[in-house]
mmCIF file of C-alpha atoms in Angstrom:
data_model
loop_
_atom_site.group_PDB
_atom_site.id
_atom_site.type_symbol
_atom_site.label_atom_id
_atom_site.label_comp_id
_atom_site.label_asym_id
_atom_site.label_seq_id
_atom_site.Cartn_x
_atom_site.Cartn_y
_atom_site.Cartn_z
ATOM 1 C CA UNK A 1203 31.351 -81.770 -59.696
ATOM 2 C CA UNK A 1204 34.336 -81.447 -57.437
ATOM 3 C CA UNK A 1205 35.101 -78.005 -58.863
ATOM 4 C CA UNK A 1206 31.689 -76.730 -58.182
ATOM 5 C CA UNK A 1207 31.775 -78.068 -54.593
ATOM 6 C CA UNK A 1208 35.118 -76.251 -54.065
ATOM 7 C CA UNK A 1209 33.742 -72.955 -55.174
ATOM 8 C CA UNK A 1210 30.693 -73.256 -52.994
ATOM 9 C CA UNK A 1211 32.768 -74.235 -50.043
ATOM 10 C CA UNK A 1212 35.062 -71.259 -50.563
ATOM 11 C CA UNK A 1213 32.066 -68.851 -50.815
ATOM 12 C CA UNK A 1214 30.519 -70.195 -47.574
ATOM 13 C CA UNK A 1215 33.786 -69.953 -45.707
ATOM 14 C CA UNK A 1216 34.330 -66.279 -46.811
ATOM 15 C CA UNK A 1217 30.801 -65.449 -45.865
ATOM 16 C CA UNK A 1218 31.270 -66.881 -42.417
ATOM 17 C CA UNK A 1219 34.527 -64.991 -41.973
ATOM 18 C CA UNK A 1220 33.245 -61.633 -43.044
ATOM 19 C CA UNK A 1221 30.012 -62.124 -41.050
ATOM 20 C CA UNK A 1222 32.047 -62.779 -37.935
ATOM 21 C CA UNK A 1223 35.032 -60.534 -38.198
ATOM 22 C CA UNK A 1224 33.722 -57.563 -40.165
ATOM 23 C CA UNK A 1225 30.980 -55.946 -37.848
ATOM 24 C CA UNK A 1226 29.892 -52.424 -38.808
ATOM 25 C CA UNK A 1227 29.138 -51.658 -35.096
ATOM 26 C CA UNK A 1228 31.826 -53.504 -33.219
ATOM 27 C CA UNK A 1229 30.020 -53.421 -29.964
ATOM 28 C CA UNK A 1230 26.399 -54.005 -30.930
ATOM 29 C CA UNK A 1231 26.827 -56.560 -33.712
ATOM 30 C CA UNK A 1232 29.752 -58.862 -32.769
ATOM 31 C CA UNK A 1233 29.028 -62.108 -31.094
ATOM 32 C CA UNK A 1234 30.371 -62.852 -27.677
ATOM 33 C CA UNK A 1235 33.766 -64.734 -27.588
ATOM 34 C CA UNK A 1236 35.006 -63.342 -30.963
ATOM 35 C CA UNK A 1237 37.500 -60.634 -31.755
ATOM 36 C CA UNK A 1238 35.992 -57.198 -32.661
ATOM 37 C CA UNK A 1239 37.571 -53.785 -33.303
ATOM 38 C CA UNK A 1240 38.042 -51.773 -30.101
ATOM 39 C CA UNK A 1241 37.757 -54.766 -27.868
ATOM 40 C CA UNK A 1242 41.471 -55.285 -27.347
ATOM 41 C CA UNK A 1243 44.404 -57.073 -28.905
ATOM 42 C CA UNK A 1244 43.475 -60.669 -28.161
ATOM 43 C CA UNK A 1245 40.523 -62.922 -28.479
ATOM 44 C CA UNK A 1246 37.809 -62.297 -25.832
ATOM 45 C CA UNK A 1247 37.197 -65.706 -24.359
ATOM 46 C CA UNK A 1248 36.378 -64.510 -20.809
ATOM 47 C CA UNK A 1249 33.118 -64.306 -19.016
ATOM 48 C CA UNK A 1250 29.905 -63.147 -20.749
ATOM 49 C CA UNK A 1251 29.648 -59.740 -18.980
ATOM 50 C CA UNK A 1252 33.366 -59.131 -19.415
ATOM 51 C CA UNK A 1253 33.835 -58.617 -15.714
ATOM 52 C CA UNK A 1254 36.940 -60.560 -15.231
ATOM 53 C CA UNK A 1255 35.827 -64.164 -16.106
ATOM 54 C CA UNK A 1256 38.202 -67.062 -15.748
ATOM 55 C CA UNK A 1257 39.707 -66.681 -19.157
ATOM 56 C CA UNK A 1258 40.103 -62.836 -19.159
ATOM 57 C CA UNK A 1259 43.443 -62.307 -17.970
ATOM 58 C CA UNK A 1260 44.208 -65.840 -16.731
ATOM 59 C CA UNK A 1261 41.979 -67.954 -18.868
ATOM 60 C CA UNK A 1262 43.137 -70.970 -20.643
ATOM 61 C CA UNK A 1263 42.402 -69.727 -24.237
ATOM 62 C CA UNK A 1264 44.344 -66.573 -23.938
ATOM 63 C CA UNK A 1265 47.106 -66.089 -21.328
ATOM 64 C CA UNK A 1266 47.636 -62.606 -22.641
ATOM 65 C CA UNK A 1267 44.897 -61.158 -20.427
ATOM 66 C CA UNK A 1268 42.161 -60.501 -22.889
ATOM 67 C CA UNK A 1269 40.422 -57.222 -22.284
ATOM 68 C CA UNK A 1270 42.085 -56.319 -19.085
ATOM 69 C CA UNK A 1271 45.279 -55.728 -21.130
ATOM 70 C CA UNK A 1272 43.679 -54.413 -24.394
ATOM 71 C CA UNK A 1273 45.084 -51.115 -25.616
ATOM 72 C CA UNK A 1274 41.635 -49.833 -26.928
ATOM 73 C CA UNK A 1275 39.745 -50.708 -23.654
ATOM 74 C CA UNK A 1276 41.876 -49.105 -20.995
ATOM 75 C CA UNK A 1277 39.895 -45.966 -20.494
ATOM 76 C CA UNK A 1278 40.286 -44.698 -23.985
ATOM 77 C CA UNK A 1279 37.705 -43.186 -26.324
ATOM 78 C CA UNK A 1280 36.967 -46.429 -28.058
ATOM 79 C CA UNK A 1281 35.528 -48.183 -25.023
ATOM 80 C CA UNK A 1282 35.923 -46.298 -21.898
ATOM 81 C CA UNK A 1283 34.785 -49.000 -19.598
ATOM 82 C CA UNK A 1284 32.137 -50.985 -21.565
ATOM 83 C CA UNK A 1285 28.445 -50.767 -20.942
ATOM 84 C CA UNK A 1286 28.347 -54.403 -19.763
ATOM 85 C CA UNK A 1287 30.748 -54.042 -16.849
ATOM 86 C CA UNK A 1288 29.667 -51.472 -14.231
ATOM 87 C CA UNK A 1289 32.261 -52.927 -11.840
ATOM 88 C CA UNK A 1290 35.037 -51.449 -13.922
ATOM 89 C CA UNK A 1291 36.808 -54.734 -14.532
ATOM 90 C CA UNK A 1292 37.066 -54.222 -18.359
ATOM 91 C CA UNK A 1293 39.477 -51.386 -18.322
ATOM 92 C CA UNK A 1294 41.641 -49.189 -16.058
ATOM 93 C CA UNK A 1295 38.801 -46.594 -15.671
ATOM 94 C CA UNK A 1296 35.932 -49.008 -15.496
ATOM 95 C CA UNK A 1297 32.453 -47.667 -16.339
ATOM 96 C CA UNK A 1298 32.329 -43.775 -16.542
ATOM 97 C CA UNK A 1299 31.943 -42.701 -12.963
ATOM 98 C CA UNK A 1300 29.884 -39.753 -14.100
ATOM 99 C CA UNK A 1301 27.479 -41.896 -16.022
ATOM 100 C CA UNK A 1302 27.136 -40.804 -19.647
ATOM 101 C CA UNK A 1303 29.710 -37.979 -18.910
ATOM 102 C CA UNK A 1304 32.534 -40.368 -18.263
ATOM 103 C CA UNK A 1305 35.275 -39.253 -15.815
ATOM 104 C CA UNK A 1306 35.422 -35.746 -17.426
ATOM 105 C CA UNK A 1307 33.365 -34.015 -14.677
ATOM 106 C CA UNK A 1308 35.513 -31.715 -12.442
ATOM 107 C CA UNK A 1309 35.211 -30.232 -9.009
ATOM 108 C CA UNK A 1310 33.837 -27.000 -10.649
ATOM 109 C CA UNK A 1311 31.199 -28.986 -12.628
ATOM 110 C CA UNK A 1312 30.852 -32.215 -10.692
ATOM 111 C CA UNK A 1313 27.336 -33.135 -11.910
ATOM 112 C CA UNK A 1314 26.250 -34.881 -15.089
ATOM 113 C CA UNK A 1315 23.106 -34.269 -17.241
ATOM 114 C CA UNK A 1316 22.787 -37.807 -18.412
ATOM 115 C CA UNK A 1317 20.576 -37.138 -21.428
ATOM 116 C CA UNK A 1318 23.129 -34.697 -22.712
ATOM 117 C CA UNK A 1319 26.410 -36.203 -21.411
ATOM 118 C CA UNK A 1320 27.313 -32.769 -20.069
ATOM 119 C CA UNK A 1321 29.078 -31.808 -16.789
ATOM 120 C CA UNK A 1322 27.351 -28.858 -14.993
ATOM 121 C CA UNK A 1323 27.711 -27.099 -11.619
ATOM 122 C CA UNK A 1324 24.407 -28.222 -10.515
ATOM 123 C CA UNK A 1325 21.117 -30.059 -11.523
ATOM 124 C CA UNK A 1326 19.147 -29.216 -8.371
ATOM 125 C CA UNK A 1327 19.196 -26.594 -5.607
ATOM 126 C CA UNK A 1328 20.623 -28.948 -3.127
ATOM 127 C CA UNK A 1329 23.889 -29.154 -5.099
ATOM 128 C CA UNK A 1330 24.384 -25.307 -4.265
ATOM 129 C CA UNK A 1331 26.161 -25.174 -0.953
ATOM 130 C CA UNK A 1332 27.442 -21.714 -1.164
ATOM 131 C CA UNK A 1333 24.946 -19.569 0.836
ATOM 132 C CA UNK A 1334 25.732 -16.695 -1.437
ATOM 133 C CA UNK A 1335 24.622 -18.741 -4.531
ATOM 134 C CA UNK A 1336 21.792 -20.981 -3.204
ATOM 135 C CA UNK A 1337 19.733 -21.289 -6.449
ATOM 136 C CA UNK A 1338 20.394 -23.834 -9.258
ATOM 137 C CA UNK A 1339 19.467 -21.591 -12.166
ATOM 138 C CA UNK A 1340 18.155 -22.453 -15.729
ATOM 139 C CA UNK A 1341 21.835 -22.797 -16.940
ATOM 140 C CA UNK A 1342 22.698 -25.342 -14.324
ATOM 141 C CA UNK A 1343 24.847 -22.800 -12.357
ATOM 142 C CA UNK A 1344 24.530 -21.913 -8.788
ATOM 143 C CA UNK A 1345 23.263 -18.302 -8.728
ATOM 144 C CA UNK A 1346 22.463 -15.708 -6.055
ATOM 145 C CA UNK A 1347 18.795 -15.264 -5.042
ATOM 146 C CA UNK A 1348 17.088 -12.353 -6.752
ATOM 147 C CA UNK A 1349 13.795 -12.111 -4.978
ATOM 148 C CA UNK A 1350 12.169 -13.107 -1.794
ATOM 149 C CA UNK A 1351 10.149 -15.765 -3.813
ATOM 150 C CA UNK A 1352 13.538 -17.457 -4.613
ATOM 151 C CA UNK A 1353 14.116 -18.166 -0.915
ATOM 152 C CA UNK A 1354 10.545 -18.680 0.220
ATOM 153 C CA UNK A 1355 8.866 -20.414 -2.705
ATOM 154 C CA UNK A 1356 11.561 -21.902 -4.937
ATOM 155 C CA UNK A 1357 13.860 -23.061 -2.041
ATOM 156 C CA UNK A 1358 11.027 -23.534 0.463
ATOM 157 C CA UNK A 1359 13.029 -21.741 3.185
ATOM 158 C CA UNK A 1360 10.917 -20.847 6.282
ATOM 159 C CA UNK A 1361 13.625 -19.560 8.580
ATOM 160 C CA UNK A 1362 15.365 -17.549 6.000
ATOM 161 C CA UNK A 1363 12.713 -16.331 3.586
ATOM 162 C CA UNK A 1364 14.228 -12.857 2.683
ATOM 163 C CA UNK A 1365 16.587 -12.457 -0.205
ATOM 164 C CA UNK A 1366 19.537 -10.010 0.169
ATOM 165 C CA UNK A 1367 19.411 -8.546 -3.382
ATOM 166 C CA UNK A 1368 21.180 -5.336 -2.830
ATOM 167 C CA UNK A 1369 24.716 -5.302 -4.321
ATOM 168 C CA UNK A 1370 25.975 -2.972 -1.708
ATOM 169 C CA UNK A 1371 25.321 -5.391 1.154
ATOM 170 C CA UNK A 1372 27.901 -7.997 2.297
ATOM 171 C CA UNK A 1373 25.451 -10.787 2.264
ATOM 172 C CA UNK A 1374 24.274 -10.253 -1.325
ATOM 173 C CA UNK A 1375 22.620 -13.177 -2.918
ATOM 174 C CA UNK A 1376 21.959 -14.977 0.454
ATOM 175 C CA UNK A 1377 18.638 -16.054 1.954
ATOM 176 C CA UNK A 1378 18.367 -14.484 5.458
ATOM 177 C CA UNK A 1379 15.769 -14.254 8.174
ATOM 178 C CA UNK A 1380 15.116 -10.491 7.812
ATOM 179 C CA UNK A 1381 16.455 -7.185 6.764
ATOM 180 C CA UNK A 1382 14.198 -4.686 8.410
ATOM 181 C CA UNK A 1383 11.647 -4.753 11.257
ATOM 182 C CA UNK A 1384 8.925 -5.024 8.696
ATOM 183 C CA UNK A 1385 10.114 -8.518 7.842
ATOM 184 C CA UNK A 1386 9.830 -9.262 11.603
ATOM 185 C CA UNK A 1387 6.183 -7.891 12.139
ATOM 186 C CA UNK A 1388 7.340 -4.868 13.975
ATOM 187 C CA UNK A 1389 10.002 -6.579 16.056
ATOM 188 C CA UNK A 1390 13.668 -6.119 15.927
ATOM 189 C CA UNK A 1391 15.656 -7.472 12.930
ATOM 190 C CA UNK A 1392 19.153 -8.040 14.419
ATOM 191 C CA UNK A 1393 21.591 -6.316 11.991
ATOM 192 C CA UNK A 1394 24.374 -8.725 12.782
ATOM 193 C CA UNK A 1395 22.541 -12.002 12.571
ATOM 194 C CA UNK A 1396 19.738 -10.896 10.236
ATOM 195 C CA UNK A 1397 17.249 -12.859 12.344
ATOM 196 C CA UNK A 1398 14.050 -11.642 13.942
ATOM 197 C CA UNK A 1399 14.008 -11.201 17.689
ATOM 198 C CA UNK A 1400 11.021 -11.416 19.968
ATOM 199 C CA UNK A 1401 11.775 -7.859 21.085
ATOM 200 C CA UNK A 1402 9.758 -4.641 20.022
ATOM 201 C CA UNK A 1403 11.500 -2.217 17.621
ATOM 202 C CA UNK A 1404 12.237 1.342 19.232
ATOM 203 C CA UNK A 1405 9.286 0.971 21.613
ATOM 204 C CA UNK A 1406 11.062 1.247 24.999
ATOM 205 C CA UNK A 1407 11.094 4.538 26.931
ATOM 206 C CA UNK A 1408 14.032 6.244 28.498
ATOM 207 C CA UNK A 1409 15.186 4.334 31.587
ATOM 208 C CA UNK A 1410 13.175 1.135 30.637
ATOM 209 C CA UNK A 1411 14.777 -2.249 31.096
ATOM 210 C CA UNK A 1412 16.182 -3.559 27.707
ATOM 211 C CA UNK A 1413 18.130 -6.193 26.021
ATOM 212 C CA UNK A 1414 18.990 -4.784 22.748
ATOM 213 C CA UNK A 1415 19.908 -1.331 21.533
ATOM 214 C CA UNK A 1416 17.190 -1.326 18.933
ATOM 215 C CA UNK A 1417 14.454 -1.634 21.537
ATOM 216 C CA UNK A 1418 15.303 1.940 22.631
ATOM 217 C CA UNK A 1419 14.182 5.024 20.819
ATOM 218 C CA UNK A 1420 16.499 6.947 18.347
ATOM 219 C CA UNK A 1421 19.197 8.649 20.283
ATOM 220 C CA UNK A 1422 19.104 6.106 23.008
ATOM 221 C CA UNK A 1423 21.005 2.770 23.496
ATOM 222 C CA UNK A 1424 20.694 -0.129 25.800
ATOM 223 C CA UNK A 1425 23.463 0.526 28.451
ATOM 224 C CA UNK A 1426 24.475 -1.435 31.500
ATOM 225 C CA UNK A 1427 23.818 0.483 34.675
ATOM 226 C CA UNK A 1428 26.249 0.283 37.708
ATOM 227 C CA UNK A 1429 25.284 1.589 41.119
ATOM 228 C CA UNK A 1430 27.632 1.261 44.165
ATOM 229 C CA UNK A 1431 29.821 -1.179 42.242
ATOM 230 C CA UNK A 1432 26.934 -3.460 41.358
ATOM 231 C CA UNK A 1433 25.630 -3.924 37.784
ATOM 232 C CA UNK A 1434 21.940 -3.979 38.183
ATOM 233 C CA UNK A 1435 20.839 -4.373 34.513
ATOM 234 C CA UNK A 1436 20.548 -2.775 31.157
ATOM 235 C CA UNK A 1437 18.397 0.241 30.557
ATOM 236 C CA UNK A 1438 17.605 2.571 27.743
ATOM 237 C CA UNK A 1439 19.997 5.520 28.165
ATOM 238 C CA UNK A 1440 20.123 8.763 26.105
ATOM 239 C CA UNK A 1441 23.413 10.054 24.482
ATOM 240 C CA UNK A 1442 24.552 13.434 25.658
ATOM 241 C CA UNK A 1443 24.338 14.663 21.981
ATOM 242 C CA UNK A 1444 20.730 13.538 21.706
ATOM 243 C CA UNK A 1445 19.713 15.084 25.079
ATOM 244 C CA UNK A 1446 21.506 18.432 25.217
ATOM 245 C CA UNK A 1447 23.468 18.648 21.992
ATOM 246 C CA UNK A 1448 27.199 18.139 21.434
ATOM 247 C CA UNK A 1449 28.119 21.405 23.243
ATOM 248 C CA UNK A 1450 25.510 21.130 25.923
ATOM 249 C CA UNK A 1451 25.755 20.170 29.523
ATOM 250 C CA UNK A 1452 23.677 17.290 31.061
ATOM 251 C CA UNK A 1453 22.911 19.326 34.205
ATOM 252 C CA UNK A 1454 21.501 22.188 32.317
ATOM 253 C CA UNK A 1455 18.452 22.928 29.972
ATOM 254 C CA UNK A 1456 16.817 19.604 28.998
ATOM 255 C CA UNK A 1457 19.429 17.509 30.885
ATOM 256 C CA UNK A 1458 17.928 16.974 34.319
ATOM 257 C CA UNK A 1459 17.291 14.589 35.896
ATOM 258 C CA UNK A 1460 20.070 12.853 33.960
ATOM 259 C CA UNK A 1461 22.712 15.225 35.029
ATOM 260 C CA UNK A 1462 25.761 13.214 35.131
ATOM 261 C CA UNK A 1463 27.769 12.775 31.902
ATOM 262 C CA UNK A 1464 29.545 9.479 31.541
ATOM 263 C CA UNK A 1465 31.297 7.587 28.614
ATOM 264 C CA UNK A 1466 29.667 4.220 28.495
ATOM 265 C CA UNK A 1467 29.434 1.224 26.185
ATOM 266 C CA UNK A 1468 26.057 -0.106 25.115
ATOM 267 C CA UNK A 1469 25.140 -3.849 24.914
ATOM 268 C CA UNK A 1470 25.694 -3.554 21.166
ATOM 269 C CA UNK A 1471 29.135 -2.138 21.405
ATOM 270 C CA UNK A 1472 28.277 1.589 20.879
ATOM 271 C CA UNK A 1473 30.698 3.801 22.915
ATOM 272 C CA UNK A 1474 29.482 7.306 23.536
ATOM 273 C CA UNK A 1475 28.805 10.101 26.226
ATOM 274 C CA UNK A 1476 25.507 9.670 27.879
ATOM 275 C CA UNK A 1477 23.541 11.678 30.409
ATOM 276 C CA UNK A 1478 22.675 9.411 33.364
ATOM 277 C CA UNK A 1479 21.171 9.715 36.835
ATOM 278 C CA UNK A 1480 23.633 10.893 39.377
ATOM 279 C CA UNK A 1481 22.156 9.729 42.665
ATOM 280 C CA UNK A 1482 20.027 6.683 41.966
ATOM 281 C CA UNK A 1483 19.129 4.053 39.502
ATOM 282 C CA UNK A 1484 16.362 3.556 36.888
ATOM 283 C CA UNK A 1485 14.388 1.215 39.035
ATOM 284 C CA UNK A 1486 14.470 3.599 42.053
ATOM 285 C CA UNK A 1487 13.633 6.552 39.778
ATOM 286 C CA UNK A 1488 10.687 4.584 38.421
ATOM 287 C CA UNK A 1489 9.531 3.724 41.911
ATOM 288 C CA UNK A 1490 9.154 7.435 42.917
ATOM 289 C CA UNK A 1491 5.727 7.796 44.546
ATOM 290 C CA UNK A 1492 4.925 4.206 44.312
ATOM 291 C CA UNK A 1493 3.931 1.904 47.029
ATOM 292 C CA UNK A 1494 5.457 -1.562 46.475
ATOM 293 C CA UNK A 1495 5.069 -4.215 49.077
ATOM 294 C CA UNK A 1496 7.259 -3.455 52.075
ATOM 295 C CA UNK A 1497 7.075 0.286 51.783
ATOM 296 C CA UNK A 1498 4.293 1.102 54.228
ATOM 297 C CA UNK A 1499 3.710 2.486 57.767
ATOM 298 C CA UNK A 1500 4.373 -0.918 59.388
ATOM 299 C CA UNK A 1501 7.678 -1.807 57.724
ATOM 300 C CA UNK A 1502 8.980 1.470 56.282
ATOM 301 C CA UNK A 1503 11.585 -0.509 54.333
ATOM 302 C CA UNK A 1504 13.937 1.140 52.065
ATOM 303 C CA UNK A 1505 14.839 -2.121 50.445
ATOM 304 C CA UNK A 1506 11.271 -2.241 49.001
ATOM 305 C CA UNK A 1507 12.255 0.599 46.698
ATOM 306 C CA UNK A 1508 14.535 0.453 43.705
ATOM 307 C CA UNK A 1509 16.602 -2.527 42.496
ATOM 308 C CA UNK A 1510 16.876 -5.594 44.810
ATOM 309 C CA UNK A 1511 19.833 -5.716 47.210
ATOM 310 C CA UNK A 1512 21.036 -2.192 46.198
ATOM 311 C CA UNK A 1513 20.847 0.906 48.469
ATOM 312 C CA UNK A 1514 19.322 3.087 45.669
ATOM 313 C CA UNK A 1515 15.918 3.793 46.955
ATOM 314 C CA UNK A 1516 14.142 5.244 50.147
ATOM 315 C CA UNK A 1517 10.718 4.609 51.754
ATOM 316 C CA UNK A 1518 9.483 7.798 53.218
ATOM 317 C CA UNK A 1519 6.261 9.291 54.699
ATOM 318 C CA UNK A 1520 4.527 11.872 52.647
ATOM 319 C CA UNK A 1521 4.111 15.152 54.344
ATOM 320 C CA UNK A 1522 0.760 15.850 55.993
ATOM 321 C CA UNK A 1523 -0.108 12.187 55.479
ATOM 322 C CA UNK A 1524 0.296 8.709 57.110
ATOM 323 C CA UNK A 1525 1.051 7.026 53.891
ATOM 324 C CA UNK A 1526 4.629 5.935 52.890
ATOM 325 C CA UNK A 1527 5.928 6.133 49.384
ATOM 326 C CA UNK A 1528 9.160 5.328 47.529
ATOM 327 C CA UNK A 1529 11.585 8.140 46.746
ATOM 328 C CA UNK A 1530 15.358 8.435 46.327
ATOM 329 C CA UNK A 1531 18.395 10.429 47.317
ATOM 330 C CA UNK A 1532 19.040 13.847 45.814
ATOM 331 C CA UNK A 1533 21.663 16.669 45.984
ATOM 332 C CA UNK A 1534 19.861 19.537 44.465
ATOM 333 C CA UNK A 1535 16.524 20.064 42.765
ATOM 334 C CA UNK A 1536 17.850 19.011 39.376
ATOM 335 C CA UNK A 1537 17.944 15.507 40.527
ATOM 336 C CA UNK A 1538 14.102 15.615 41.121
ATOM 337 C CA UNK A 1539 12.689 16.238 37.720
ATOM 338 C CA UNK A 1540 10.481 13.286 37.578
ATOM 339 C CA UNK A 1541 8.447 12.434 34.506
ATOM 340 C CA UNK A 1542 8.486 16.141 33.502
ATOM 341 C CA UNK A 1543 7.491 17.449 36.873
ATOM 342 C CA UNK A 1544 9.873 19.290 39.165
ATOM 343 C CA UNK A 1545 9.947 18.176 42.770
ATOM 344 C CA UNK A 1546 11.916 19.711 45.468
ATOM 345 C CA UNK A 1547 15.042 18.063 46.883
ATOM 346 C CA UNK A 1548 14.185 17.909 50.669
ATOM 347 C CA UNK A 1549 17.536 18.753 52.217
ATOM 348 C CA UNK A 1550 16.231 19.308 55.657
ATOM 349 C CA UNK A 1551 16.806 15.794 56.634
ATOM 350 C CA UNK A 1552 19.600 13.345 56.081
ATOM 351 C CA UNK A 1553 19.779 11.744 53.676
ATOM 352 C CA UNK A 1554 18.151 14.406 51.338
ATOM 353 C CA UNK A 1555 15.434 12.944 49.199
ATOM 354 C CA UNK A 1556 13.082 14.010 46.400
ATOM 355 C CA UNK A 1557 9.873 15.226 47.847
ATOM 356 C CA UNK A 1558 6.757 12.978 47.467
#
C-alpha cells in the first residue's frame, strides 16, 4: 500500500512539474509568476503586467532584477518588449516603437503596415512631403504625379490641380497651379511661379498700361517708361527687331512714331533694344484729340493731358474751331503718326505740336 502511494505521488509531482515548466508556447501558455523560456534568467515574480512591479528588479523574491535584467528580454528576437508592457519596462527596447514592425523602420521607410509587419515609405498621401513625389502609390512609395487627376482628384488639390508630367521640365512630378493660359481660362500663367494671374494673356495693345510681359502681344514687353527723369508707369513696348527688323531703324519705315531706339529692361527682366516715343509718353500719346476734364476753352490746362504731374502733354485749340483738345510736342512729322494716321508737326509755334 505504501509502495502504490509512493508511485502515485511521484507521477503527480512529475505531471505538475512538466505542466508548469514545459510550455509549448512560452508566452501564451505559461502561468504568471513562473519561469518560462525567453522570459529571462530568473523567476518572474514581479507585477502582473510585467511593467516594473515591486519584485521586478527590486522585489523580495528575486533580487537579481527579474525581466529587467533578463538576457532574452532585452530587445532581442525572443521577446522584443513583450505585448503586455507597452510602456517599455520589460526590456531595454520596450514595446516595438513601430508597432508590429519593431524598431526596424528607418528614415527612408519610417511607416509600418501593421498587418504585414513591413516598413514602407508611406501608407497615405500625407506621408509624402516631397513636392516632386506627392502621391503614395500602390507599392507604398512616394511617386511623382502622372496626370492632372492625381493632383485634382486623388490628392484633392484645388490651388495646384495641374500635374507637371513632362520629363524635360524642372518641376517634373509636382502639382502646380498652371502650365499654360488654357489652365487659367485665358489669363496669364506666370511661368516662374506657375500660378494663374488675374491678367489677360497677350491682349494689351502697344502703349497700353501693363503689369506683366505676357499681357503684351508677341514682340512686345511690359517696360517701365521714364520721362523727364520720372518713372510714370509700365507700358507695352515693341522691340526694335519686331518693329523694323534687326537691321532696320526706328525712325524709318514702320518705325514712327516710335522713332527713338533705346536699350531697356522689361518688368520680367528681358533686356532688349526697343523703339519708343521720342517726345512724349504713352498717356499723352493716347490723349491726342481727346478732351479730358481741364482741357477746354476756360482752363486750357496742359496738365490735363498726359500723365499726372509730368510735362508730357499740351492742351491746344483746334484750327478753325473754338474747341480745345490734347496733343503733344513734336520735332518732325515722324513724331505725329497717330494710330496709323499721319498728322503734321505744327512747327509754326513754340513749342511745336502735333496737329489736331
